[in-house]
Coordinates of C-alpha atoms and ligand atoms in Angstrom, one line a residue:
X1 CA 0.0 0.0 0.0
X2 CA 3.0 2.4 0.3
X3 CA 2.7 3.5 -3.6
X4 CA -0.8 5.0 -2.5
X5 CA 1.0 7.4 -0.3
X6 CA 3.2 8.2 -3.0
X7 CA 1.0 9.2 -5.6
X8 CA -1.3 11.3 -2.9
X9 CA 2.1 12.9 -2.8
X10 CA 2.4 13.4 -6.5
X11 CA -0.7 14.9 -6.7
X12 CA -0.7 17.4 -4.4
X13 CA 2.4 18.8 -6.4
X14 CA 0.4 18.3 -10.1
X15 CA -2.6 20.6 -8.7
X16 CA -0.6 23.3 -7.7
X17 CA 2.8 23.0 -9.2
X18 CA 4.2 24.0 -6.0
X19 CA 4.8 22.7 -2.7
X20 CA 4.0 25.8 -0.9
X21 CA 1.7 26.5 1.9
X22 CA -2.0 28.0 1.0
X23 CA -1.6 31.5 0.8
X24 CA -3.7 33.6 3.2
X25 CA -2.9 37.6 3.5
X26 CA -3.5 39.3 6.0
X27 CA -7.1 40.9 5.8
X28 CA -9.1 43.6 7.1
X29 CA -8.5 42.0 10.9
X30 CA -5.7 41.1 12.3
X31 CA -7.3 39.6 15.4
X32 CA -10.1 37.2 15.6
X33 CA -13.3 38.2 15.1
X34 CA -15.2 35.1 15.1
X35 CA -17.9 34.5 18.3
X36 CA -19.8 31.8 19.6
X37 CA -21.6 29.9 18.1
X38 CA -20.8 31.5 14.7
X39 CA -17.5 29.1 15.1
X40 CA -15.4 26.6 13.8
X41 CA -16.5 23.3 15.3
X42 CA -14.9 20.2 15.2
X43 CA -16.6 16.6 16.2
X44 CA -14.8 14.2 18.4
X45 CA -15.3 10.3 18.8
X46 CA -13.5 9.9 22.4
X47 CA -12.8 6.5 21.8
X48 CA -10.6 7.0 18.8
X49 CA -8.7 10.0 19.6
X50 CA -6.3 10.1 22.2
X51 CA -5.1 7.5 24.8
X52 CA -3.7 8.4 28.0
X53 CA -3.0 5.5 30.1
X54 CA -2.4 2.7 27.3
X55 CA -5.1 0.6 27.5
X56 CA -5.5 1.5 23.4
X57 CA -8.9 3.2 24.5
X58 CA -9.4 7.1 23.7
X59 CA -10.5 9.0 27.2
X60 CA -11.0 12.3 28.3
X61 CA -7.6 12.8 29.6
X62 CA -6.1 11.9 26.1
X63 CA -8.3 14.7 24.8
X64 CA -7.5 17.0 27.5
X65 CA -3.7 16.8 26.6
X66 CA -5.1 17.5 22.7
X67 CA -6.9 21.3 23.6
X68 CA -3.5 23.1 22.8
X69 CA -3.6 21.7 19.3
X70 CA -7.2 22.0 18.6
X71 CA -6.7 25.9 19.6
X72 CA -3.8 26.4 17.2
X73 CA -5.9 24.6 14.5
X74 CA -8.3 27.4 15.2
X75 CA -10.8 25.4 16.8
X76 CA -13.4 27.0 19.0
X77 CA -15.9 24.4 19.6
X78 CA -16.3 20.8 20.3
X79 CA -19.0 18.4 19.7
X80 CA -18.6 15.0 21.6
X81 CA -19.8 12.2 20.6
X82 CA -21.8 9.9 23.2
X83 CA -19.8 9.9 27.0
X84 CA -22.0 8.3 29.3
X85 CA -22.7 5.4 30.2
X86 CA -23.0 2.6 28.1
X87 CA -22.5 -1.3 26.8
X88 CA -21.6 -0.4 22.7
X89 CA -18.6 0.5 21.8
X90 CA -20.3 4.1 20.0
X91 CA -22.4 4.7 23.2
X92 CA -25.5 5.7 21.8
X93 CA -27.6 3.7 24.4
X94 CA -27.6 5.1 27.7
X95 CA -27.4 3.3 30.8
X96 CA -26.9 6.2 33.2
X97 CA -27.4 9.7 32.0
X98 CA -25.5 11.1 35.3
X99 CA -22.2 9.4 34.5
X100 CA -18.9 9.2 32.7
X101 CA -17.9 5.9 30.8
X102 CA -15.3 4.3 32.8
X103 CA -13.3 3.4 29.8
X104 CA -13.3 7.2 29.2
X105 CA -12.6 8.5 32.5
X106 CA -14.5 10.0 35.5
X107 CA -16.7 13.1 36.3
X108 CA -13.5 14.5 37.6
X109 CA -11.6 14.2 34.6
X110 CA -14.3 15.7 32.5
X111 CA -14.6 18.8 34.4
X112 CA -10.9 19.3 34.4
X113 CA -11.4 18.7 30.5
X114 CA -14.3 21.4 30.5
X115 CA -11.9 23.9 32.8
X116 CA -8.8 23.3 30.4
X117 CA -11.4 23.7 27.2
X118 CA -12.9 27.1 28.9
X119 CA -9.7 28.8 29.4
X120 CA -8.4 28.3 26.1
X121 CA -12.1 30.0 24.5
X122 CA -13.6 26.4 23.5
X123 CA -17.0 25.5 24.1
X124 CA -18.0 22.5 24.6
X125 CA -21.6 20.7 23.1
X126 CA -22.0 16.8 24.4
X127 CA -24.1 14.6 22.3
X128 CA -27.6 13.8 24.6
X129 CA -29.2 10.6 23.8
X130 CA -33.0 10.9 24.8
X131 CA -34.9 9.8 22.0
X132 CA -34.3 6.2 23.7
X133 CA -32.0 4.7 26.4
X134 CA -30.3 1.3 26.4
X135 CA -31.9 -1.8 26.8
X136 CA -30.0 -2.1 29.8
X137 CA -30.9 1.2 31.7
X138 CA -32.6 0.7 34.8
X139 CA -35.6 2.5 33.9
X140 CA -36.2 -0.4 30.7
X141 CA -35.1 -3.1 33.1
X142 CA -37.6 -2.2 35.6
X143 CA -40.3 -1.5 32.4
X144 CA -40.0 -4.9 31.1
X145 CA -41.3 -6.4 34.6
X146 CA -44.7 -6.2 33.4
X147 CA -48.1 -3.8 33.7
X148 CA -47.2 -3.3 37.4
X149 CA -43.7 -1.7 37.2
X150 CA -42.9 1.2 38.6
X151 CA -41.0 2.7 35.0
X152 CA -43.8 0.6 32.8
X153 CA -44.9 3.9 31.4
X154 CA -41.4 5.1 30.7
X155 CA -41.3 3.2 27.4
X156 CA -44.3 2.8 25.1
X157 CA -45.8 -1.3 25.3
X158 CA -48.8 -2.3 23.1
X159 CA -50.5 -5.5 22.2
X160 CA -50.5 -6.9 18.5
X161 CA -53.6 -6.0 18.1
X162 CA -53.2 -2.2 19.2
X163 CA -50.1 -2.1 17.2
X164 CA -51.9 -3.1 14.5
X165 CA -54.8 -0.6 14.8
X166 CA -52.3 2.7 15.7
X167 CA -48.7 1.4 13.9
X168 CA -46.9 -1.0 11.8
X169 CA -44.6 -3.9 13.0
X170 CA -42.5 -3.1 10.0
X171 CA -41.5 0.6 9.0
X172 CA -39.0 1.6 6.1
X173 CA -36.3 1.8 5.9
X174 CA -34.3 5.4 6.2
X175 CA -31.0 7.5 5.8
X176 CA -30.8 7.4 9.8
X177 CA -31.5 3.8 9.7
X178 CA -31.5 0.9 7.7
X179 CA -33.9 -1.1 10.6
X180 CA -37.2 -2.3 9.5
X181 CA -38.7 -3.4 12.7
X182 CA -39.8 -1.0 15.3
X183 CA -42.3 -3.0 17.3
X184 CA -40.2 -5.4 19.7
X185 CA -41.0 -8.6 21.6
X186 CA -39.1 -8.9 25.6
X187 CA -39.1 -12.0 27.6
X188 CA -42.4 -12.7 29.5
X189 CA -44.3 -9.7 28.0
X190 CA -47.0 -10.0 26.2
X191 CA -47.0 -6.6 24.7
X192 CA -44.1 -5.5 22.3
X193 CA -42.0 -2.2 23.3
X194 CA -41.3 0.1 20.1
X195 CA -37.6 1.0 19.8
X196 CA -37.3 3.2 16.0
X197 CA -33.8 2.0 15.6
X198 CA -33.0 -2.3 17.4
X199 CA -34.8 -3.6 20.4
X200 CA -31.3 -2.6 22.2
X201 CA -32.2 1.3 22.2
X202 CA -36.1 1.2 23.2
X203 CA -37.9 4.8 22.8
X204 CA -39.0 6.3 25.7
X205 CA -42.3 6.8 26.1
X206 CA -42.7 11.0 25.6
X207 CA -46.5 10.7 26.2
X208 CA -45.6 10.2 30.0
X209 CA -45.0 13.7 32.0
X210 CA -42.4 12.0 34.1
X211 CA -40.1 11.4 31.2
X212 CA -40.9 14.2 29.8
X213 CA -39.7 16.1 33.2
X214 CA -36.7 13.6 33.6
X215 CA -35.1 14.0 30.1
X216 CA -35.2 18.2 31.4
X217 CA -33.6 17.5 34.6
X218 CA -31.1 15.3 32.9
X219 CA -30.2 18.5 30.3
X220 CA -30.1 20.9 33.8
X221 CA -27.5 18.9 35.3
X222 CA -25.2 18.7 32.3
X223 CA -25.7 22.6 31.6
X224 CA -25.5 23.8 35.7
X225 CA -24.1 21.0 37.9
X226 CA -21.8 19.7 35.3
X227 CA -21.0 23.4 32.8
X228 CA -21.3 22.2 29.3
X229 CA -22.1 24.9 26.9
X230 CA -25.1 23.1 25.2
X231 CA -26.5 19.5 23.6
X232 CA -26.4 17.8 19.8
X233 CA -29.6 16.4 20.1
X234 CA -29.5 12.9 18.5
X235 CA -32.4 11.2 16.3
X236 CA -34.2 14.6 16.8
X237 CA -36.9 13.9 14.5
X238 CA -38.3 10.3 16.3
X239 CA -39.2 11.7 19.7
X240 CA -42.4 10.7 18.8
X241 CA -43.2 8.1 16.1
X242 CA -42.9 9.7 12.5
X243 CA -46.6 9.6 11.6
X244 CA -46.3 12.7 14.8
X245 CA -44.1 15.2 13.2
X246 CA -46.2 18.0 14.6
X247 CA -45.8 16.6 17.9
X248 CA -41.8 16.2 17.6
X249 CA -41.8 19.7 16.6
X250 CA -43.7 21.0 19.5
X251 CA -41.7 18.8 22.4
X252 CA -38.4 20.5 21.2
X253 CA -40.4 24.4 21.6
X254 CA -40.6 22.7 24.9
X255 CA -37.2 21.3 25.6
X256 CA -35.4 24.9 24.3
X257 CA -37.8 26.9 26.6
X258 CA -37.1 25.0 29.9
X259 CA -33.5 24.7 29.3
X260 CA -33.6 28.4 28.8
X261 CA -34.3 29.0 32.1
X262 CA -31.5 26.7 33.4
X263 CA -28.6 28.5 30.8
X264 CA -30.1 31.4 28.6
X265 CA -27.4 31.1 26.0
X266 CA -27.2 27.2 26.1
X267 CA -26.9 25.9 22.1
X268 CA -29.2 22.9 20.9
X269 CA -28.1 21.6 17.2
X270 CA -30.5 19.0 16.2
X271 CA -30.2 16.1 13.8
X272 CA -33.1 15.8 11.8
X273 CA -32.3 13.5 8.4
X274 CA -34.2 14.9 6.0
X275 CA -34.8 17.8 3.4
X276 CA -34.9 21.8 4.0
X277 CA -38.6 21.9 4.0
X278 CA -38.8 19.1 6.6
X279 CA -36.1 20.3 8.8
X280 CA -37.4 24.2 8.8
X281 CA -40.3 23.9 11.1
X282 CA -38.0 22.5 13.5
X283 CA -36.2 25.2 13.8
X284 CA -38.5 26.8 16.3
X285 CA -37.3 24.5 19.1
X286 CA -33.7 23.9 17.9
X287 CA -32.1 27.4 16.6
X288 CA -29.5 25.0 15.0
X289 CA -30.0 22.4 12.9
X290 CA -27.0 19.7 10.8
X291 CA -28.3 20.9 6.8
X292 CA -27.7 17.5 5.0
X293 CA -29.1 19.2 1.6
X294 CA -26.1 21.1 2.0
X295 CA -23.7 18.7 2.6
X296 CA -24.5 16.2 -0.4
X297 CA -24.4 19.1 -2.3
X298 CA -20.4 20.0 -2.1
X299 CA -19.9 16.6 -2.2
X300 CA -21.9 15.7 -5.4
X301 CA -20.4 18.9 -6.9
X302 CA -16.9 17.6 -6.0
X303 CA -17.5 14.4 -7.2
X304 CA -19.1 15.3 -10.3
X305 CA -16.9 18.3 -10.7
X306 CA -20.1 20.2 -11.7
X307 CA -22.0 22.5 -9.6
X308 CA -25.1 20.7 -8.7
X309 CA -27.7 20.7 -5.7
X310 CA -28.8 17.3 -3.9
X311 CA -31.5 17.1 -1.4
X312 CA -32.6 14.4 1.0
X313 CA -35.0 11.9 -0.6
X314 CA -37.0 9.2 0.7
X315 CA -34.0 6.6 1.3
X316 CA -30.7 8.6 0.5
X317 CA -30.6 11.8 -1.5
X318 CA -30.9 13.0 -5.3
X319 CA -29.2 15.3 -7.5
X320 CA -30.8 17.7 -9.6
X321 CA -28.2 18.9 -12.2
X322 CA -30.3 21.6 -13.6
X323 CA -30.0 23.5 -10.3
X324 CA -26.6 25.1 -9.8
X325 CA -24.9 24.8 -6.3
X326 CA -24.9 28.8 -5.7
X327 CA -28.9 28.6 -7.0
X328 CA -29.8 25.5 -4.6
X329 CA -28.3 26.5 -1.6
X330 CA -29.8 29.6 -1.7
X331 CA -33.7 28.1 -2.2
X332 CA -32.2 26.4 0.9
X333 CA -31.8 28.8 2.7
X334 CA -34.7 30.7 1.3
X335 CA -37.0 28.0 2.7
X336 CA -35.9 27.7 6.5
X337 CA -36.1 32.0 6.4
X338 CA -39.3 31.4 5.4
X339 CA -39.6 29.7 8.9
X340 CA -37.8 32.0 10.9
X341 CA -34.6 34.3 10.6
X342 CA -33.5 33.3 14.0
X343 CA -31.4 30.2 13.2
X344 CA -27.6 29.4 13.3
X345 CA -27.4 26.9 10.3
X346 CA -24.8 23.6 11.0
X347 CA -22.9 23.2 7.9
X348 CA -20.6 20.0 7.4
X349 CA -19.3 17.6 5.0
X350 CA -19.2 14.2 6.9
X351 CA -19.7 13.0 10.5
X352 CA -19.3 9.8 12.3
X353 CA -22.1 8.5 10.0
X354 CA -21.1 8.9 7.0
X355 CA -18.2 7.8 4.8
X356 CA -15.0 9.8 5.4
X357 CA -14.9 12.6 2.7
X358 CA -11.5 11.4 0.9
X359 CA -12.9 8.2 0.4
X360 CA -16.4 9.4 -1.4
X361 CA -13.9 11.5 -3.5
X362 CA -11.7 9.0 -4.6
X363 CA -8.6 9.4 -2.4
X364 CA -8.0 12.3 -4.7
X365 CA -5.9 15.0 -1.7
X366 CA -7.0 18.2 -3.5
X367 CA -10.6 17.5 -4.0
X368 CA -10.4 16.8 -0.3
X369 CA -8.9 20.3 -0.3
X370 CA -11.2 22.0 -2.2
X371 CA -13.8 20.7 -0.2
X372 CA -12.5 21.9 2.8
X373 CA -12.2 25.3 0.7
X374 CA -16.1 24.9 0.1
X375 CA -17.4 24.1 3.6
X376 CA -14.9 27.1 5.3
X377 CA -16.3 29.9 2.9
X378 CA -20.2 29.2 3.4
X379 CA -22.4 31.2 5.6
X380 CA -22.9 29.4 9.2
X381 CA -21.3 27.3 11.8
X382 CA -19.0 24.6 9.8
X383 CA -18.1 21.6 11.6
X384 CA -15.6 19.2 10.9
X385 CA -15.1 15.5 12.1
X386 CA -12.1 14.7 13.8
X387 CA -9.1 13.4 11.3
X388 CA -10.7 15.0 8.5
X389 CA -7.9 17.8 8.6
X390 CA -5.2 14.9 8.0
X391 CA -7.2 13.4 5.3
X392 CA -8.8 10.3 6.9
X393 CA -10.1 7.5 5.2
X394 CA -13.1 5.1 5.9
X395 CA -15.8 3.3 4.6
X396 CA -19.3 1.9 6.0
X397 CA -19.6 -0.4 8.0
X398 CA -19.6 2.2 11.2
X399 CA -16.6 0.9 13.4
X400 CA -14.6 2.1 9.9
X401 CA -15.6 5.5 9.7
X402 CA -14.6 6.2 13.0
X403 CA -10.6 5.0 13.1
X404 CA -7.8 5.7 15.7
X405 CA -6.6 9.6 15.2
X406 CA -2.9 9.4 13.4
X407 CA -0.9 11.3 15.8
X408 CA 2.5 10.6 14.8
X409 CA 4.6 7.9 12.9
X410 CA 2.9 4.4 14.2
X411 CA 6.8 3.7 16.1
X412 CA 6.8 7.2 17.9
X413 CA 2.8 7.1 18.2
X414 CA 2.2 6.8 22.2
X415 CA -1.3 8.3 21.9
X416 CA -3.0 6.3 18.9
X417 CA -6.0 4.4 20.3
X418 CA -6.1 0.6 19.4
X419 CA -9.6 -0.4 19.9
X420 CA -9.8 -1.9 16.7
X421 CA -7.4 -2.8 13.5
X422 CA -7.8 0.1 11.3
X423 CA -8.7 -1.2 7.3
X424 CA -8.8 2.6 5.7
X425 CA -6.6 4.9 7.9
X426 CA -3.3 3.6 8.6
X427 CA 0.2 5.2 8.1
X428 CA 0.5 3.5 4.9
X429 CA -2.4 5.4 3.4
X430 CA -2.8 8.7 5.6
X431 CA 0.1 10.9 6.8
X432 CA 0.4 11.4 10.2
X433 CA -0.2 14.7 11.6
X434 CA 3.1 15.1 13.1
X435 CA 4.5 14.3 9.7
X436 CA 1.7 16.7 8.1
X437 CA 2.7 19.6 10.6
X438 CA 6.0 19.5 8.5
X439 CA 4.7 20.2 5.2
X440 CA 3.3 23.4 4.8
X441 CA 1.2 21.5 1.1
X442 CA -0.3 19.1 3.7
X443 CA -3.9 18.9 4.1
X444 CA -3.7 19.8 8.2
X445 CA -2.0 22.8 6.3
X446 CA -5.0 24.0 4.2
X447 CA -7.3 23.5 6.9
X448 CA -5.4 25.7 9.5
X449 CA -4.9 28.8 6.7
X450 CA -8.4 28.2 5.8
X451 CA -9.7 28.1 9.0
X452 CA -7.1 31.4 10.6
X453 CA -8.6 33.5 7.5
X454 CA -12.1 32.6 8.2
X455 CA -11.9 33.6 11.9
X456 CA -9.9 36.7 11.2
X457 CA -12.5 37.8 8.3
X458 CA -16.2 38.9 9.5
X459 CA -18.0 38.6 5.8
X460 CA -16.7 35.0 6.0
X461 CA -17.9 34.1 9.3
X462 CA -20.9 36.7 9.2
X463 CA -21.7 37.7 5.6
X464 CA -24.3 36.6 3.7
X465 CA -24.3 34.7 0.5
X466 CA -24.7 36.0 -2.8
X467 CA -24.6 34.1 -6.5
X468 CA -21.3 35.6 -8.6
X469 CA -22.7 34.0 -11.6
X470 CA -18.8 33.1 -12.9
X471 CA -18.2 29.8 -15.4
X472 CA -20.3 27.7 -17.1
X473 CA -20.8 25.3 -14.2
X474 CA -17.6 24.1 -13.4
X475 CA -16.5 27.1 -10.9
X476 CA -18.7 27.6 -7.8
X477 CA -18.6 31.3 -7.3
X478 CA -20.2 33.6 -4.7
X479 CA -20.1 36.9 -2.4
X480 CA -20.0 36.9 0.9
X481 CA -21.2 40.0 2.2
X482 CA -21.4 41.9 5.9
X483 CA -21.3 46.0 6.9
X484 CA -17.9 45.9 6.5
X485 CA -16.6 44.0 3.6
X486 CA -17.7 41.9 0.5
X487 CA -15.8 39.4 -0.9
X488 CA -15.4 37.1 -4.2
X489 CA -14.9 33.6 -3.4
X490 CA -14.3 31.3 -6.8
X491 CA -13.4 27.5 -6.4
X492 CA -12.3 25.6 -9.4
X493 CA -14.3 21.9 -9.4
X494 CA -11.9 20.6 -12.2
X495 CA -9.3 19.0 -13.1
X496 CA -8.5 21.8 -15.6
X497 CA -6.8 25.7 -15.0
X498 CA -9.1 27.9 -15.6
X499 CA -8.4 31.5 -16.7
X500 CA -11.0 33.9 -15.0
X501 CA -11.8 37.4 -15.9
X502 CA -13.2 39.3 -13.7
X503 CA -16.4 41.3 -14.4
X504 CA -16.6 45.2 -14.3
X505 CA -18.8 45.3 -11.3
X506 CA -16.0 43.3 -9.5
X507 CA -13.3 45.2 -10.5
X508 CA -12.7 46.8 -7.0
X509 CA -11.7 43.2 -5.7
X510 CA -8.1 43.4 -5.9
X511 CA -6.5 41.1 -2.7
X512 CA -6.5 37.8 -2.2
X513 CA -6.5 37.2 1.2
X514 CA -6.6 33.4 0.5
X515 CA -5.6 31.1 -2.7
X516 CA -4.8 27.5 -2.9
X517 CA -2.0 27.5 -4.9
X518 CA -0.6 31.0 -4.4
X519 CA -2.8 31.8 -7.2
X520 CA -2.3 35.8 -8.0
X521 CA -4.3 38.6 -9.4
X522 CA -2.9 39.5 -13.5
X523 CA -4.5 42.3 -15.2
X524 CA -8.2 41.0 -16.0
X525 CA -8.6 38.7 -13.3
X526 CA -6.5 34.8 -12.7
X527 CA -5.7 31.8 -13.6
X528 CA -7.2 29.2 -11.2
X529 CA -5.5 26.2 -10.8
X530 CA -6.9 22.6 -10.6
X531 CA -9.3 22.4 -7.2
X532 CA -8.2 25.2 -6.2
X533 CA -9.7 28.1 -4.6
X534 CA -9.7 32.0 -4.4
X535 CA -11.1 34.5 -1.8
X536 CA -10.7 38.1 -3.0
X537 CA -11.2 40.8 -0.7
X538 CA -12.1 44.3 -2.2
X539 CA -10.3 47.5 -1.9
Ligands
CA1 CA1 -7.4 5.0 27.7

C-alpha cells in the first residue's frame, strides 16, 4: 500500500505545481473576530482520539492533553460524541445519563477537560441521547417487569392487536437507519415495546410527563451542575413516532424553553435527516440544525466536478443537475427564512455516520482540499469530524468510519488508540499529523490557513451569500457580504486551470486574502489552478 501514499504525494504537487503553503494575507483584521456559536467546530469520537493510560482506549484525559492543538488549528468548539454510560462500543444507548464511561474517565476528569477547554475559548456541546436509552438502563429493566412496574410507562408497550390498529410492525427503511422493525418482543411480555432504531435502544415513552420532566432535569444537570455549553440532540426527528411530526416539533419548543431557564445562552443543534422543508419547522425549538441538503451538495459537486444541488429523498438523497450549487443552496436557505430568521445553520461535510470525505472523493488530496475550501467559505457554523484535517479514510460499516486519530509515525505514536485494527486509515495510506505539521502543502496545512482567515475575516464568518454568476458550471462562485466588507470567493471543481476574468462590477476586488496555490491577481482577473480556490477581498 505504500505506492498509495506516494501518488497522494504526486498529486498534491500536479494541482498546484508547488509545494508551498495555501496562501492567506493578512485581511481587514488582524485579530479574531469570530464568536460563539458562529464558530469553527470540530466533532470528536473519544474512543478513537487520544489514549492516556495505554489501555488503546481514547479517554478524556487523552483529549485534555489534545486542547492546545485543537486551539492552534483554530478550533473554538467541540462536539462530543456519546460519554455516558453505556454497553456499545459508539455509546448511543444510555445506561446512566448522570455518568462518565469508565473506559473514558471519571466526572472529575471531565470537568478538568471542561476547565482546560474554557480557558483556552472552546466551548463545549456533548451529544444527549433521549430519544431512547439502552436496553440495559434501569428504567427499561424495571419496564420490562410487566403492567405493574414502577418505569412501565417510561417506554411505550402495546399488544398486537393495538399495534396493529395505531402502527406497523414493519417501518422503512431510512437515511438514519437501515432497521425495518420498530415493534419489539421482551421476555415474558405480552405486549411489544417500540424501539425506532433495534430492540437494544427502546424509545422512551414522551407521552408520559415524568419522562418528559426527567429528560429536562437530565439536560439541567449537564448545563448547571456539570458546565457544558449546550447539547447535539441525537435522532431529533423520532421523539415521537414519525406519523407525529407535529408533535416532535412542539416537544423541542418545549425542551429549548425550559433549558432556557436553566442557561439562557445554552446551544441545541438537532439532527433531523431529512430535506430543507422538513427540517425548517423545527427550527422553532432547535435554533441550529446539521443541513444534509447542503452537505451532499459539495460533495456531489466535487465528485461530479459540476455545480449541482442534492437534497434528501425518501432513502438517500438526489441530485438535480439543472439546479446550480450557488442557485440550490440559496432556495435552501430561502425555505428555513421562510420559517424564521433566527437560526444558526450547521454546515458540514461528513460525521461519524457517514463515509469519510477522501474516500467518497476518490482518495484524490485536492478534491479533499477544495472541499475543505467549500465548507470554510459558506455562511454558518462549519463543523468538521475529527481526522478529516489529516485526510482520513473510511468506509461503512460504522466501526470504519470512525478510526484511531494518526498522531505521529505508528513507532513514535504513544497516543493512537487501538480499539480496533484500522482497514482505511493507517500510516501506509494517511500521513500522520506530526508528519503533516511539516509540510506546509499538507492537508492539516489547508485547513489551518483556511480556518485562521475565516476567523480573522467577518464577511466569512458573518456575511451573507450571494450568487457571482462566474463559469459555465464548473467554478462555484459567490459573495459573501457583511457591513464591512464583500468578498469574491471562486473555487475551481476541475481537473483543468481555468483563466477567470473578472467582471466590471468586480473590479474593486483586488486582494486575495486566500488562494490555494498562491494563485495571484494579472491584469483582468487569474488563472485558477486545478481544485483550487480563491477569496478576494475588495479595496
Ligand atoms: Ca485509555
Amino acid at each position: 500500500m505504500k505506492y498509495l501514499l506516494v501518488l497522494l504525494t504526486a498529486a498534491a504537487c500536479l494541482a498546484c505545481d508547488s509545494t508551498k503553503a495555501p496562501r492567506h494575507a493578512a485581511t481587514s483584521h488582524e485579530h479574531e473576530v469570530a464568536s460563539w456559536p458562529n464558530v469553527v467546530m470540530y466533532e470528536i469520537f473519544v474512543q478513537s482520539y487520544a489514549d492516556s493510560d495505554g489501555d488503546g482506549i481514547g479517554d478524556i484525559k487523552g483529549m485534555t492533553g489534545k486542547l492546545d492543538y485543537l486551539q492552534d488549528l483554530g478550533i473554538k468548539g467541540i462536539w462530543l460524541m456519546p460519554i455516558m454510560p453505556s454497553p456499545s462500543y459508539h455509546k448511543y444507548d444510555v445506561t446512566d445519563y448522570y455518568d462518565i464511561h469508565p473506559d473514558y474517565g471519571t466526572m472529575e476528569d471531565f470537568k478538568i477537560f471542561l476547565a482546560e477547554a474554557h480557558k483556552r475559548d472552546i466551548k463545549i456541546v456533548i451529544d444527549m441521547i433521549i430519544n431512547h436509552s439502552s436496553n440495559l438502563h434501569p428504567w427499561f429493566l424495571d419496564s420490562q417487569k410487566g403492567e405493574d412496574a414502577e418505569y412501565r410507562d417510561y417506554y411505550t408497550w402495546l399488544t398486537d392487536e393495538e399495534i396493529e390498529q395505531f402502527s406497523s410492525i414493519e417501518k422503512e427503511a431510512t437515511g438514519d437507519s437501515y432497521n425495518v422493525t420498530q415493534w419489539h418482543s421482551a421476555e415474558g411480555n405480552d405486549k411489544k415495546f417500540y424501539g425506532f432504531f433495534t430492540g437494544m435502544m427502546p424509545d422512551l415513552n414522551y407521552d408520559n410527563e415524568k419522562v418528559r420532566e426527567e429528560v429536562i432535569e437530565i439536560g439541567r444537570y449537564w448545563l448547571e451542575d456539570v458546565g457544558v455549553d449546550g447539547f447535539r440532540l441525537d435522532a431529533a426527528k423520532h421523539i415521537y413516532e414519525d406519523s407525529r411530526v407535529k408533535d416532535n416539533r412542539k416537544w423541542w419548543k418545549v425542551y429549548r424553553a425550559e433549558l432556557e431557564k436553566v442557561k439562557p445562552d445554552n446551544y441545541l443543534v438537532g439532527e433531523v435527516w431529512d430535506n430543507a422543508g422538513f427540517v425548517a419547522p423545527f427550527l422553532h425549538g432547535l435554533p441550529a440544525l446539521f443541513n444534509f441538503d447542503l452537505a451532499f451538495s459539495m460533495l456531489e459537486s466535487i465528485k461530479r466536478e459540476k455545480s449541482v444541488t442534492a437534497f434528501i429523498s425518501e432513502h438517500s438523497w438526489e441530485v438535480d443537475e439543472s439546479i446550480s450549487f450557488e442557485a440550490g443552496y440559496i432556495k435552501n436557505q430561502q425555505v428555513y427564512r421562510n420559517e424564521t430568521t433566527d437560526y444558526e445553520d450547521a454546515v458540514f461535510l461528513s460525521n461519524h455516520d457517514q463515509n469519510r470525505i477522501l474516500s467518497v472523493l476518490g482518495e484524490n488530496i485536492n478534491k479533499g482540499k477544495l472541499a475543505a475550501s467549500i465548507l470554510l467559505t459558506m455562511p454558518g457554523t462549519p463543523y468538521i469530524y475529527y481526522g478529516e484535517e489529516i485526510g482520513m479514510l473510511g468506509m461503512k460499516p460504522d466501526p470504519n468510519i470512525r478510526e484511531p486519530f494518526l498522531w505521529n509515525a505508528r513507532r513514535e505514536d504513544q497516543e493512537r488508540t487501538e480499539w480496533i485494527d484500522p482497514e482505511y486509515t493507517t500510516d501506509e495510506t494517511v500521513v500522520p499529523l506530526r508528519i503533516q505539521m511539516n509540510d506546509k502543502s499538507s492537508i492539516y496545512h489547508h485547513y489551518k490557513s483556511l480556518i485562521y482567515t475565516r476567523n480573522r475575516s467577518g464577511a466569512l464568518t458573518y456575511g451573507d451569500f450571494s450568487n457571482a454568476h462566474y463559469g459555465n458550471g464548473d467554478l462555484i462562485s459567490f459573495y459573501r457580504k457583511n457591513e464591512e466588507d464583500t468578498l469574491l470567493i471562486v473555487h475551481n471543481l476541475t481537473n483543468r486551470l481555468i483563466p477567470v476574468q473578472l467582471a466590471l462590477k468586480d473590479e474593486a476586488f483586488k486582494e486575495v486574502i486566500f488562494s490555494t496555490c498562491d494563485e495571484q491577481l494579472n491584469d483582468s482577473g487569474f488563472d485558477l489552478k486545478p481544485y483550487s480556490s480563491i477569496v478576494l477581498a475588495g479595496r
